[in-house]
Amino acid sequence: MKVALIQAPLVWEDVQQNTTYFKNQLQQIEKGTDLVVVPEMFTSGFTMNPERVFMTMQDKFITELQSCCKSLNFALTGSVVIKEGNQFYNRLFFIWPTGEFKTYDKRHLFSLAGEEKVYAPGTNRLIVNYKGWNICPLVCYDLRFPAFARNIGEVYDLLLYVASWPDQRIYAWDSLLKARAIENMSYVVGVNRCGEDQNDNQYTGHSQAIDYMGQYLVEPLEGEQIQYVSLDKTTQDKARNRFAFLKDADQIVVK
């Protein structure tokens, strides 16, 4: 599977600029790419002012993303601010090349920034099947909670994190992504933003891809760019069969 990582300098709470930027970026994706991964809240930056930037499930931009996936023949994942009823959600979309999609609402809300005060939490983890791969997409702060990502029964082959993870804690981002790959014997792709936000947070990015043994396939990136990585499920399956570490794991189930 060929995966594109888009590390982007998000414009603070400017939905128009960000949506225009990503529509242009998606047109630049190399042919033959299977999956495109973009950051957390990629239309707004990580904001605690959802009333300024929210979309609905019927928003025109969602339809445009579906059309883009169809015309360019790739899947896409990333999160945006969604209002549903009287609640706001940090909602991740996984859109297939058919235009169909599934969603996951961020479960672990970042209390240090007060995210839980303005957004409703998700509950269940999402596993999607795409081109023979089982994929588990999660959002930013979820990375700090390994039980939620535990690969019991080898239910996924690829673990994804989309994020707005600032530089002052980037060592944790790098370390935890490697840990998730090693402990779950799974490819891990993490896509973070770059640039800066209204709260003076700096974002170098450090988007990256790691194999099932914890080795870098894409070393942490700096600045605005698109990077590609090819993942081989057969090789991962052979390693899982040879080492079988997952069979010895504690049977922790998080619902």
mmCIF file of C-alpha atoms in Angstrom:
data_model
loop_
_atom_site.group_PDB
_atom_site.id
_atom_site.type_symbol
_atom_site.label_atom_id
_atom_site.label_comp_id
_atom_site.label_asym_id
_atom_site.label_seq_id
_atom_site.Cartn_x
_atom_site.Cartn_y
_atom_site.Cartn_z
ATOM 1 C CA MET A 1 0.000 0.000 0.000
ATOM 2 C CA LYS A 2 1.322 3.411 -0.983
ATOM 3 C CA VAL A 3 0.546 6.067 1.621
ATOM 4 C CA ALA A 4 0.935 9.843 1.277
ATOM 5 C CA LEU A 5 1.648 11.895 4.409
ATOM 6 C CA ILE A 6 0.656 15.555 4.041
ATOM 7 C CA GLN A 7 2.409 17.735 6.619
ATOM 8 C CA ALA A 8 0.766 21.138 6.335
ATOM 9 C CA PRO A 9 1.012 24.624 7.928
ATOM 10 C CA LEU A 10 -2.604 25.126 9.000
ATOM 11 C CA VAL A 11 -4.034 28.649 9.060
ATOM 12 C CA TRP A 12 -5.617 29.383 12.415
ATOM 13 C CA GLU A 13 -9.421 29.094 12.314
ATOM 14 C CA ASP A 14 -9.538 29.975 8.607
ATOM 15 C CA VAL A 15 -11.675 27.259 7.071
ATOM 16 C CA GLN A 16 -11.677 28.851 3.627
ATOM 17 C CA GLN A 17 -7.896 29.053 3.339
ATOM 18 C CA ASN A 18 -7.349 25.580 4.732
ATOM 19 C CA THR A 19 -9.947 23.881 2.547
ATOM 20 C CA THR A 20 -8.569 25.618 -0.547
ATOM 21 C CA TYR A 21 -5.051 24.563 0.417
ATOM 22 C CA PHE A 22 -5.955 20.912 0.839
ATOM 23 C CA LYS A 23 -8.030 20.752 -2.319
ATOM 24 C CA ASN A 24 -4.949 21.973 -4.168
ATOM 25 C CA GLN A 25 -2.631 19.584 -2.335
ATOM 26 C CA LEU A 26 -4.813 16.585 -3.102
ATOM 27 C CA GLN A 27 -4.582 17.374 -6.801
ATOM 28 C CA GLN A 28 -0.786 17.029 -6.512
ATOM 29 C CA ILE A 29 -0.836 13.500 -5.077
ATOM 30 C CA GLU A 30 1.126 10.999 -7.153
ATOM 31 C CA LYS A 31 -0.825 8.520 -9.244
ATOM 32 C CA GLY A 32 -0.912 5.067 -7.703
ATOM 33 C CA THR A 33 -1.274 6.390 -4.153
ATOM 34 C CA ASP A 34 -3.706 4.280 -2.152
ATOM 35 C CA LEU A 35 -4.206 6.334 0.993
ATOM 36 C CA VAL A 36 -3.707 10.014 1.881
ATOM 37 C CA VAL A 37 -3.354 11.053 5.530
ATOM 38 C CA VAL A 38 -3.813 14.668 6.686
ATOM 39 C CA PRO A 39 -3.558 16.215 10.194
ATOM 40 C CA GLU A 40 -6.037 16.612 13.035
ATOM 41 C CA MET A 41 -8.572 19.449 12.539
ATOM 42 C CA PHE A 42 -7.003 20.111 9.163
ATOM 43 C CA THR A 43 -9.595 22.720 8.200
ATOM 44 C CA SER A 44 -9.050 24.935 11.251
ATOM 45 C CA GLY A 45 -6.094 24.023 13.439
ATOM 46 C CA PHE A 46 -6.609 22.617 16.929
ATOM 47 C CA THR A 47 -9.125 25.123 18.256
ATOM 48 C CA MET A 48 -11.296 25.325 21.353
ATOM 49 C CA ASN A 49 -13.662 27.653 19.461
ATOM 50 C CA PRO A 50 -15.676 25.108 17.459
ATOM 51 C CA GLU A 51 -18.545 27.531 16.893
ATOM 52 C CA ARG A 52 -16.237 29.530 14.598
ATOM 53 C CA VAL A 53 -15.129 26.680 12.348
ATOM 54 C CA PHE A 54 -17.582 23.784 12.515
ATOM 55 C CA MET A 55 -18.984 21.860 9.596
ATOM 56 C CA THR A 56 -22.011 19.606 9.461
ATOM 57 C CA MET A 57 -22.229 16.157 7.950
ATOM 58 C CA GLN A 58 -24.010 17.749 4.977
ATOM 59 C CA ASP A 59 -21.287 20.346 4.375
ATOM 60 C CA LYS A 60 -20.223 20.985 0.789
ATOM 61 C CA PHE A 61 -16.563 20.341 1.629
ATOM 62 C CA ILE A 62 -17.329 16.791 2.749
ATOM 63 C CA THR A 63 -18.988 16.200 -0.604
ATOM 64 C CA GLU A 64 -15.982 17.720 -2.371
ATOM 65 C CA LEU A 65 -13.631 15.360 -0.519
ATOM 66 C CA GLN A 66 -15.769 12.401 -1.560
ATOM 67 C CA SER A 67 -15.664 13.545 -5.186
ATOM 68 C CA CYS A 68 -11.901 14.038 -4.981
ATOM 69 C CA CYS A 69 -11.371 10.516 -3.657
ATOM 70 C CA LYS A 70 -13.500 9.157 -6.474
ATOM 71 C CA SER A 71 -11.820 11.085 -9.263
ATOM 72 C CA LEU A 72 -8.254 10.515 -8.036
ATOM 73 C CA ASN A 73 -8.861 6.959 -6.832
ATOM 74 C CA PHE A 74 -7.434 7.097 -3.322
ATOM 75 C CA ALA A 75 -8.717 6.898 0.237
ATOM 76 C CA LEU A 76 -8.369 9.841 2.614
ATOM 77 C CA THR A 77 -8.324 10.244 6.383
ATOM 78 C CA GLY A 78 -8.057 13.217 8.761
ATOM 79 C CA SER A 79 -10.237 14.985 11.323
ATOM 80 C CA VAL A 80 -12.410 18.108 11.254
ATOM 81 C CA VAL A 81 -14.733 19.918 13.648
ATOM 82 C CA ILE A 82 -18.293 18.654 13.216
ATOM 83 C CA LYS A 83 -21.503 19.895 14.826
ATOM 84 C CA GLU A 84 -24.240 17.304 15.221
ATOM 85 C CA GLY A 85 -27.324 18.234 17.190
ATOM 86 C CA ASN A 86 -26.127 20.429 20.042
ATOM 87 C CA GLN A 87 -22.703 18.789 20.286
ATOM 88 C CA PHE A 88 -19.338 19.442 18.687
ATOM 89 C CA TYR A 89 -17.010 16.558 17.788
ATOM 90 C CA ASN A 90 -13.387 16.202 16.758
ATOM 91 C CA ARG A 91 -14.395 13.758 14.039
ATOM 92 C CA LEU A 92 -12.081 11.692 11.890
ATOM 93 C CA PHE A 93 -13.283 10.655 8.448
ATOM 94 C CA PHE A 94 -12.068 7.665 6.484
ATOM 95 C CA ILE A 95 -13.261 8.106 2.905
ATOM 96 C CA TRP A 96 -12.913 5.264 0.389
ATOM 97 C CA PRO A 97 -12.281 5.860 -3.348
ATOM 98 C CA THR A 98 -15.958 5.023 -3.853
ATOM 99 C CA GLY A 99 -16.913 8.100 -1.831
ATOM 100 C CA GLU A 100 -18.290 5.994 1.002
ATOM 101 C CA PHE A 101 -16.981 6.898 4.440
ATOM 102 C CA LYS A 102 -16.939 5.969 8.104
ATOM 103 C CA THR A 103 -16.165 8.205 11.073
ATOM 104 C CA TYR A 104 -14.482 8.039 14.451
ATOM 105 C CA ASP A 105 -14.973 10.678 17.154
ATOM 106 C CA LYS A 106 -11.822 11.316 19.183
ATOM 107 C CA ARG A 107 -12.192 9.427 22.435
ATOM 108 C CA HIS A 108 -9.396 10.913 24.538
ATOM 109 C CA LEU A 109 -10.005 14.660 24.721
ATOM 110 C CA PHE A 110 -7.028 16.839 25.629
ATOM 111 C CA SER A 111 -7.925 18.187 29.070
ATOM 112 C CA LEU A 112 -4.757 20.309 29.279
ATOM 113 C CA ALA A 113 -6.343 22.535 26.617
ATOM 114 C CA GLY A 114 -9.923 22.068 27.863
ATOM 115 C CA GLU A 115 -10.988 20.013 24.847
ATOM 116 C CA GLU A 116 -13.422 17.995 26.963
ATOM 117 C CA LYS A 117 -15.290 21.193 27.876
ATOM 118 C CA VAL A 118 -16.279 21.991 24.300
ATOM 119 C CA TYR A 119 -16.243 18.660 22.448
ATOM 120 C CA ALA A 120 -18.146 15.451 23.113
ATOM 121 C CA PRO A 121 -15.998 12.288 23.335
ATOM 122 C CA GLY A 122 -16.287 9.290 21.072
ATOM 123 C CA THR A 123 -16.755 5.807 22.451
ATOM 124 C CA ASN A 124 -15.849 2.961 20.117
ATOM 125 C CA ARG A 125 -12.666 2.397 18.156
ATOM 126 C CA LEU A 126 -12.953 2.221 14.371
ATOM 127 C CA ILE A 127 -11.400 -0.538 12.268
ATOM 128 C CA VAL A 128 -11.806 -0.141 8.501
ATOM 129 C CA ASN A 129 -10.958 -2.620 5.765
ATOM 130 C CA TYR A 130 -9.322 -1.212 2.662
ATOM 131 C CA LYS A 131 -7.556 -3.170 -0.078
ATOM 132 C CA GLY A 132 -7.133 -6.170 2.195
ATOM 133 C CA TRP A 133 -5.701 -4.096 5.055
ATOM 134 C CA ASN A 134 -7.410 -3.610 8.399
ATOM 135 C CA ILE A 135 -6.684 -0.041 9.480
ATOM 136 C CA CYS A 136 -7.189 1.593 12.886
ATOM 137 C CA PRO A 137 -7.244 5.415 12.626
ATOM 138 C CA LEU A 138 -6.926 7.415 15.855
ATOM 139 C CA VAL A 139 -6.481 11.072 16.792
ATOM 140 C CA CYS A 140 -3.574 12.846 18.516
ATOM 141 C CA TYR A 141 -4.020 12.486 22.322
ATOM 142 C CA ASP A 142 -5.256 8.898 21.810
ATOM 143 C CA LEU A 143 -1.556 8.124 21.308
ATOM 144 C CA ARG A 144 -0.880 8.427 25.042
ATOM 145 C CA PHE A 145 -3.288 5.592 25.918
ATOM 146 C CA PRO A 146 -1.871 2.242 24.772
ATOM 147 C CA ALA A 147 -4.744 0.065 25.997
ATOM 148 C CA PHE A 148 -7.098 1.706 23.491
ATOM 149 C CA ALA A 149 -4.729 0.881 20.630
ATOM 150 C CA ARG A 150 -3.942 -2.677 21.741
ATOM 151 C CA ASN A 151 -3.902 -5.060 18.791
ATOM 152 C CA ILE A 152 -5.643 -7.977 20.482
ATOM 153 C CA GLY A 153 -6.249 -10.786 17.996
ATOM 154 C CA GLU A 154 -4.273 -8.930 15.315
ATOM 155 C CA VAL A 155 -7.411 -7.023 14.355
ATOM 156 C CA TYR A 156 -5.466 -4.380 12.434
ATOM 157 C CA ASP A 157 -2.446 -4.201 10.128
ATOM 158 C CA LEU A 158 -1.914 -0.444 10.142
ATOM 159 C CA LEU A 159 -2.297 2.037 12.998
ATOM 160 C CA LEU A 160 -2.764 5.703 12.029
ATOM 161 C CA TYR A 161 -2.551 8.862 14.117
ATOM 162 C CA VAL A 162 -3.532 12.306 12.851
ATOM 163 C CA ALA A 163 -2.389 15.092 15.130
ATOM 164 C CA SER A 164 -1.732 18.678 16.152
ATOM 165 C CA TRP A 165 1.205 17.881 18.442
ATOM 166 C CA PRO A 166 3.362 20.897 19.412
ATOM 167 C CA ASP A 167 7.141 21.005 19.547
ATOM 168 C CA GLN A 168 7.386 21.295 23.337
ATOM 169 C CA ARG A 169 6.207 17.679 23.607
ATOM 170 C CA ILE A 170 7.483 16.314 20.296
ATOM 171 C CA TYR A 171 9.845 13.853 22.023
ATOM 172 C CA ALA A 172 6.764 12.118 23.455
ATOM 173 C CA TRP A 173 5.192 11.959 19.972
ATOM 174 C CA ASP A 174 8.311 10.330 18.511
ATOM 175 C CA SER A 175 8.709 7.904 21.404
ATOM 176 C CA LEU A 176 5.085 6.840 21.677
ATOM 177 C CA LEU A 177 4.674 6.213 17.950
ATOM 178 C CA LYS A 178 7.625 3.816 18.082
ATOM 179 C CA ALA A 179 6.203 2.154 21.185
ATOM 180 C CA ARG A 180 2.814 1.606 19.536
ATOM 181 C CA ALA A 181 4.514 0.005 16.513
ATOM 182 C CA ILE A 182 6.676 -2.330 18.608
ATOM 183 C CA GLU A 183 4.063 -3.429 21.135
ATOM 184 C CA ASN A 184 1.398 -4.038 18.471
ATOM 185 C CA MET A 185 3.698 -5.443 15.767
ATOM 186 C CA SER A 186 2.057 -3.082 13.323
ATOM 187 C CA TYR A 187 2.983 -0.450 10.800
ATOM 188 C CA VAL A 188 2.335 2.976 12.325
ATOM 189 C CA VAL A 189 1.869 6.206 10.395
ATOM 190 C CA GLY A 190 1.626 9.501 12.274
ATOM 191 C CA VAL A 191 0.785 12.739 10.472
ATOM 192 C CA ASN A 192 1.205 16.006 12.327
ATOM 193 C CA ARG A 193 0.801 19.627 11.268
ATOM 194 C CA CYS A 194 3.586 22.193 10.963
ATOM 195 C CA GLY A 195 3.716 25.983 11.376
ATOM 196 C CA GLU A 196 2.345 27.849 14.392
ATOM 197 C CA ASP A 197 -1.016 28.655 15.937
ATOM 198 C CA GLN A 198 -2.702 31.576 17.705
ATOM 199 C CA ASN A 199 -1.521 30.256 21.082
ATOM 200 C CA ASP A 200 2.136 30.604 20.052
ATOM 201 C CA ASN A 201 2.576 26.853 19.772
ATOM 202 C CA GLN A 202 5.257 25.875 17.282
ATOM 203 C CA TYR A 203 4.876 22.751 15.139
ATOM 204 C CA THR A 204 7.881 21.278 13.369
ATOM 205 C CA GLY A 205 5.757 18.322 12.306
ATOM 206 C CA HIS A 206 7.664 15.062 12.722
ATOM 207 C CA SER A 207 5.183 13.135 10.585
ATOM 208 C CA GLN A 208 6.650 9.659 10.160
ATOM 209 C CA ALA A 209 6.151 6.003 9.272
ATOM 210 C CA ILE A 210 7.439 3.081 11.337
ATOM 211 C CA ASP A 211 7.453 -0.651 10.665
ATOM 212 C CA TYR A 212 6.238 -3.477 12.888
ATOM 213 C CA MET A 213 9.687 -3.843 14.538
ATOM 214 C CA GLY A 214 10.019 -0.148 15.362
ATOM 215 C CA GLN A 215 12.287 0.857 12.472
ATOM 216 C CA TYR A 216 11.750 4.095 10.583
ATOM 217 C CA LEU A 217 10.436 3.862 7.046
ATOM 218 C CA VAL A 218 10.013 7.640 6.986
ATOM 219 C CA GLU A 219 12.086 9.506 9.559
ATOM 220 C CA PRO A 220 10.442 12.490 11.308
ATOM 221 C CA LEU A 221 9.778 15.202 8.743
ATOM 222 C CA GLU A 222 10.268 18.924 9.220
ATOM 223 C CA GLY A 223 8.251 21.667 7.574
ATOM 224 C CA GLU A 224 5.624 21.678 4.854
ATOM 225 C CA GLN A 225 5.844 18.675 2.547
ATOM 226 C CA ILE A 226 4.241 15.557 1.126
ATOM 227 C CA GLN A 227 6.062 12.297 1.731
ATOM 228 C CA TYR A 228 5.263 8.823 0.428
ATOM 229 C CA VAL A 229 5.834 5.391 1.919
ATOM 230 C CA SER A 230 5.110 1.880 0.634
ATOM 231 C CA LEU A 231 3.931 -0.717 3.155
ATOM 232 C CA ASP A 232 4.125 -4.478 2.582
ATOM 233 C CA LYS A 233 1.521 -6.502 4.452
ATOM 234 C CA THR A 234 3.055 -9.855 3.459
ATOM 235 C CA THR A 235 6.349 -8.955 5.117
ATOM 236 C CA GLN A 236 4.548 -7.885 8.276
ATOM 237 C CA ASP A 237 2.493 -11.077 8.339
ATOM 238 C CA LYS A 238 5.665 -13.174 8.085
ATOM 239 C CA ALA A 239 7.255 -11.282 10.980
ATOM 240 C CA ARG A 240 4.148 -11.748 13.110
ATOM 241 C CA ASN A 241 4.140 -15.473 12.402
ATOM 242 C CA ARG A 242 7.855 -15.817 13.089
ATOM 243 C CA PHE A 243 8.010 -13.882 16.359
ATOM 244 C CA ALA A 244 4.393 -14.299 17.542
ATOM 245 C CA PHE A 245 4.767 -11.717 20.312
ATOM 246 C CA LEU A 246 1.114 -10.720 20.057
ATOM 247 C CA LYS A 247 -0.014 -14.207 21.069
ATOM 248 C CA ASP A 248 1.542 -13.650 24.507
ATOM 249 C CA ALA A 249 -0.184 -10.306 25.100
ATOM 250 C CA ASP A 250 -2.566 -9.671 27.995
ATOM 251 C CA GLN A 251 -6.125 -9.878 26.788
ATOM 252 C CA ILE A 252 -7.082 -6.307 27.621
ATOM 253 C CA VAL A 253 -10.281 -5.264 25.887
ATOM 254 C CA VAL A 254 -11.254 -1.582 25.817
ATOM 255 C CA LYS A 255 -14.732 -0.787 24.524
#
